[in-house]
JSON list of C-alpha atoms in Angstrom, two decimals:
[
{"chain": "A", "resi": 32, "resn": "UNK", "atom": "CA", "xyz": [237.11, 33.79, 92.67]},
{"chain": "A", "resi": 33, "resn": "UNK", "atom": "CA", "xyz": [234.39, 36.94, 93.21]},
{"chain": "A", "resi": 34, "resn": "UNK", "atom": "CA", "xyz": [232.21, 36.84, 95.90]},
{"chain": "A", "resi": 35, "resn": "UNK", "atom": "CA", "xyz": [229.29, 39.26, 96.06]},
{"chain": "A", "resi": 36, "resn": "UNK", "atom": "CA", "xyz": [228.61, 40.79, 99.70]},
{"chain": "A", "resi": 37, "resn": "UNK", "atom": "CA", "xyz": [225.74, 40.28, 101.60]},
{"chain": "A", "resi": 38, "resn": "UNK", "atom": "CA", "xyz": [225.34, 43.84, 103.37]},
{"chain": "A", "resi": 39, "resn": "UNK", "atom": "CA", "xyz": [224.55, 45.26, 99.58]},
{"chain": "A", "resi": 40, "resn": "UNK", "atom": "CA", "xyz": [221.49, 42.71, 99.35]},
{"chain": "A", "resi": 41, "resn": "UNK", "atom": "CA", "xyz": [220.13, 43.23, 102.80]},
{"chain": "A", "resi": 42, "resn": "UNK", "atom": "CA", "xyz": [220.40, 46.98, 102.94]},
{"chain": "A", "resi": 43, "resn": "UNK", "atom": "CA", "xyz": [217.63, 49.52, 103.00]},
{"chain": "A", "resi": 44, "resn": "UNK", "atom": "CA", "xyz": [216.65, 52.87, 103.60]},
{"chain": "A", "resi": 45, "resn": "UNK", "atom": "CA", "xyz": [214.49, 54.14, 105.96]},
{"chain": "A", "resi": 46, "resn": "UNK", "atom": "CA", "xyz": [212.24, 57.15, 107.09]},
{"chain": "A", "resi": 47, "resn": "UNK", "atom": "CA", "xyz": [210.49, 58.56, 110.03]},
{"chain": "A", "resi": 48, "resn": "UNK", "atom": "CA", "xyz": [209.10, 61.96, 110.62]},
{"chain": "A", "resi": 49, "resn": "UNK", "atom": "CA", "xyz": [208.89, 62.80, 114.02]},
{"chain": "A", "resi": 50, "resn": "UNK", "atom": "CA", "xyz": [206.92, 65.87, 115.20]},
{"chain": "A", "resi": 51, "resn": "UNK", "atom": "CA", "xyz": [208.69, 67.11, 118.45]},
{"chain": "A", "resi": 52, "resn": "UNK", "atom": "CA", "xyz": [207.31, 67.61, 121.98]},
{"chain": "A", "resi": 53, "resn": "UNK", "atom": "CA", "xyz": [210.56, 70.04, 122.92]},
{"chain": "A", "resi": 54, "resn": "UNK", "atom": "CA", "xyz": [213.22, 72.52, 121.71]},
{"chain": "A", "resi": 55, "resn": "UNK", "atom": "CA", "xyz": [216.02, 69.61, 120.52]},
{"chain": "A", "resi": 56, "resn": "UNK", "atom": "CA", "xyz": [218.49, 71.21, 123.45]},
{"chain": "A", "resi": 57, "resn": "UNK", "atom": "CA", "xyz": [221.26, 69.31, 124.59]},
{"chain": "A", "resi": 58, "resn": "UNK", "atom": "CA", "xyz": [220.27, 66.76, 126.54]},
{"chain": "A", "resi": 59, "resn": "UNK", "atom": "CA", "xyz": [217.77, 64.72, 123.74]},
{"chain": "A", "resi": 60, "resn": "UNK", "atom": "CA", "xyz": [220.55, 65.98, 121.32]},
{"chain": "A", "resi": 61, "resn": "UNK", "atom": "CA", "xyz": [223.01, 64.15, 123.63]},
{"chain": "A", "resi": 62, "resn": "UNK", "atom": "CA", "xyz": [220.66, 60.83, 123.68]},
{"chain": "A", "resi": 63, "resn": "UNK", "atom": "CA", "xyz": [220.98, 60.71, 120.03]},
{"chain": "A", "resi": 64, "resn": "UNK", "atom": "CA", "xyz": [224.35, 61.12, 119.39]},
{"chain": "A", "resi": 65, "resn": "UNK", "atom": "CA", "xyz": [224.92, 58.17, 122.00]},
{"chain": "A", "resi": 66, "resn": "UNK", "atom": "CA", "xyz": [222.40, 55.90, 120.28]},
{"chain": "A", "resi": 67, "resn": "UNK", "atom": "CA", "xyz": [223.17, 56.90, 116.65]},
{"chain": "A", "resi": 68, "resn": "UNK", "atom": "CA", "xyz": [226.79, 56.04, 117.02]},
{"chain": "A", "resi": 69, "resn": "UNK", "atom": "CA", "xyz": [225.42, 52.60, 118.16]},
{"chain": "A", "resi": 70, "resn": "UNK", "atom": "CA", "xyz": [224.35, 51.82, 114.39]},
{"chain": "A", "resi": 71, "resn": "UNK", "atom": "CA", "xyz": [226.32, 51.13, 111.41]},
{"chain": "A", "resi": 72, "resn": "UNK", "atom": "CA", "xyz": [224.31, 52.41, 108.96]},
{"chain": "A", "resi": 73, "resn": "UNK", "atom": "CA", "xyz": [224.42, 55.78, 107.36]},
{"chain": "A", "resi": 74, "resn": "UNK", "atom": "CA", "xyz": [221.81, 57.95, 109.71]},
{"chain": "A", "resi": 75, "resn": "UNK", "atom": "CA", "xyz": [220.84, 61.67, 109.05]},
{"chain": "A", "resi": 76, "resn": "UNK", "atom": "CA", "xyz": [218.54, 64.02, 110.40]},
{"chain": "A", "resi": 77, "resn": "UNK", "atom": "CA", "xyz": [216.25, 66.65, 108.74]},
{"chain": "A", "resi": 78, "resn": "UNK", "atom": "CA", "xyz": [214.83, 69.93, 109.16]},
{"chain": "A", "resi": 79, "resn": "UNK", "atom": "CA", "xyz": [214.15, 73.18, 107.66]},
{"chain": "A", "resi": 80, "resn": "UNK", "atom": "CA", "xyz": [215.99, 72.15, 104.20]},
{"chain": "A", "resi": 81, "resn": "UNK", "atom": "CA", "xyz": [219.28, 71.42, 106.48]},
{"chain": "A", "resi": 82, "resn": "UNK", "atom": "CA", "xyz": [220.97, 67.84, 106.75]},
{"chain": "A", "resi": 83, "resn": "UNK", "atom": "CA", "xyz": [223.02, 67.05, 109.63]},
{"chain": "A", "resi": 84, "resn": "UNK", "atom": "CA", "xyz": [225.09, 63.54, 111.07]},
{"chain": "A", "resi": 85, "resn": "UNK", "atom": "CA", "xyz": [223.11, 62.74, 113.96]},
{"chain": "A", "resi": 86, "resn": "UNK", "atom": "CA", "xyz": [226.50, 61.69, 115.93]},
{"chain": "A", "resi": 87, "resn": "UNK", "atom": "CA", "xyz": [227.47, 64.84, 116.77]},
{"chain": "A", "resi": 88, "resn": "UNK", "atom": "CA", "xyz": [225.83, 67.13, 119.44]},
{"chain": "A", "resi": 89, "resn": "UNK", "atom": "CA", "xyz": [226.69, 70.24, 118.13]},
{"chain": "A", "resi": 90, "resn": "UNK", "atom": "CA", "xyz": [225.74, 69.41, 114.91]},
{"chain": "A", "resi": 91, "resn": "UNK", "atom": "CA", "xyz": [222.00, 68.61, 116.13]},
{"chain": "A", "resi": 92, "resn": "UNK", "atom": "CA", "xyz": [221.64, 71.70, 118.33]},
{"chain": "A", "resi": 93, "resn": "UNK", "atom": "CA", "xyz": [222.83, 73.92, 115.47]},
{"chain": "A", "resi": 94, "resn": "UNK", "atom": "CA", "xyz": [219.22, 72.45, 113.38]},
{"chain": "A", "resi": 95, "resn": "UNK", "atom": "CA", "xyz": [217.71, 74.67, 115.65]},
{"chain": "A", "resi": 96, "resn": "UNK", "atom": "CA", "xyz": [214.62, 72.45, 116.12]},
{"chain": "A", "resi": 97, "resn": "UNK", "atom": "CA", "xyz": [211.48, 73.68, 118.20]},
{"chain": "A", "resi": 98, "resn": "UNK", "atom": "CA", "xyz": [208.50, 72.15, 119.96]},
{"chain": "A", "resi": 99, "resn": "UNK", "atom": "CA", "xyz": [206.00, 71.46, 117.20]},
{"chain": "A", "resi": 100, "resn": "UNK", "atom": "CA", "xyz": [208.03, 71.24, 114.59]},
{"chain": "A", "resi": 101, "resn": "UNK", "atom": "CA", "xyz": [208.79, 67.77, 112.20]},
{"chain": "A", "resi": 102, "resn": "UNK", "atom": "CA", "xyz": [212.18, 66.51, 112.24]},
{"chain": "A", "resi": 103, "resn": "UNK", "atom": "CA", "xyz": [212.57, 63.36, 109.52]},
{"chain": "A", "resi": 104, "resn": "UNK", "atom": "CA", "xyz": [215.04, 60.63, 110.75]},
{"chain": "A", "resi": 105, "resn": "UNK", "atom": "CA", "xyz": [216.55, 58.75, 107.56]},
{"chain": "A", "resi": 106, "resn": "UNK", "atom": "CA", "xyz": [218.67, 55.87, 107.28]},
{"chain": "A", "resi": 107, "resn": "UNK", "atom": "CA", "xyz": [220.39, 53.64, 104.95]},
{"chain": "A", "resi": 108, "resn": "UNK", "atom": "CA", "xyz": [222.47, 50.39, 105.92]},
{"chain": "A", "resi": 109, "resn": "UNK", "atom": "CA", "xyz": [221.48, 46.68, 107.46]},
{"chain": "A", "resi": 110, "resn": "UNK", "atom": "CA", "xyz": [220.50, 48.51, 110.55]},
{"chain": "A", "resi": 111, "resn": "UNK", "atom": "CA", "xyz": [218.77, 51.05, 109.24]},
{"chain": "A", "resi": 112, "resn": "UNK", "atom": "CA", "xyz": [214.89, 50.36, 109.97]},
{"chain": "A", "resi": 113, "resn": "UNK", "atom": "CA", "xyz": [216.13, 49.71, 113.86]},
{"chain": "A", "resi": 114, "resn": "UNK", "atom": "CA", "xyz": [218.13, 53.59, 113.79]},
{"chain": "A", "resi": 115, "resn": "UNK", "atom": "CA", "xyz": [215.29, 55.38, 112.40]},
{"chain": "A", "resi": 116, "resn": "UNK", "atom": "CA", "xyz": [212.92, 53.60, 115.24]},
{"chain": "A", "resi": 117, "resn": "UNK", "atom": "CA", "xyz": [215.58, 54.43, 118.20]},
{"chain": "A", "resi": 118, "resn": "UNK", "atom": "CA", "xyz": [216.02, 58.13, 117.25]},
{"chain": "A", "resi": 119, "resn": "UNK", "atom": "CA", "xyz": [212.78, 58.38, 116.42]},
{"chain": "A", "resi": 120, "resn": "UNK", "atom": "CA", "xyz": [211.91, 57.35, 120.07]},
{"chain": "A", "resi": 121, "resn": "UNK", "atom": "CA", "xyz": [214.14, 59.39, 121.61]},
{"chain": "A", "resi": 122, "resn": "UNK", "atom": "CA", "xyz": [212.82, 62.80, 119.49]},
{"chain": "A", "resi": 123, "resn": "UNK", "atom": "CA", "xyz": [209.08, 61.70, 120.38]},
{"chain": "A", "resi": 124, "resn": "UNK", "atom": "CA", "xyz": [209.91, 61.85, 123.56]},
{"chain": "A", "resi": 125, "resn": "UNK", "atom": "CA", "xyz": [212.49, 64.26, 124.50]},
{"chain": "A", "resi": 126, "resn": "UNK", "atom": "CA", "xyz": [211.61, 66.73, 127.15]}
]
């Protein structure tokens, strides 16, 4: 017997570009890492042509991401419209 799986029918991608109201330093880059890690799908962040897993700190610091500028939050997986909306919060409002 084959049986098809249900995550391939109900996944989808989604996008978010979030302009930001601080330097991404470590404490917003900490917030994200927690919350990204509490999704399965496949989450990434954007900026400046460079591509980075938002799970690990270090990984978002080294973007180098200032006030002002637009960071894009994509994701791909069941949970992906609720991961872009959760990081997306946090960047929008990270001090």
């Amino acid at each position: 017997m084959s049986s098809s799986s249900d995550s391939a029918t109900t996944a989808a991608a989604h996008e978010a570009a979030v302009v930001l109201p601080a330097d991404l330093h470590a404490r917003p880059a900490g917030r994200i890492a927690r919350a990204a890690a509490g999704f399965t799908s496949t989450v990434r962040l954007r900026y400046a042509g460079r591509t980075v897993d938002p799970r690990g700190v270090l990984s978002l610091m080294s973007l180098g991401a200032l006030a002002g500028s637009t960071v894009t939050v994509h994701a791909e997986g069941t949970d992906a419209e609720a991961a872009v909306a959760a990081l997306a919060d946090i960047l929008a409002t990270a001090e």
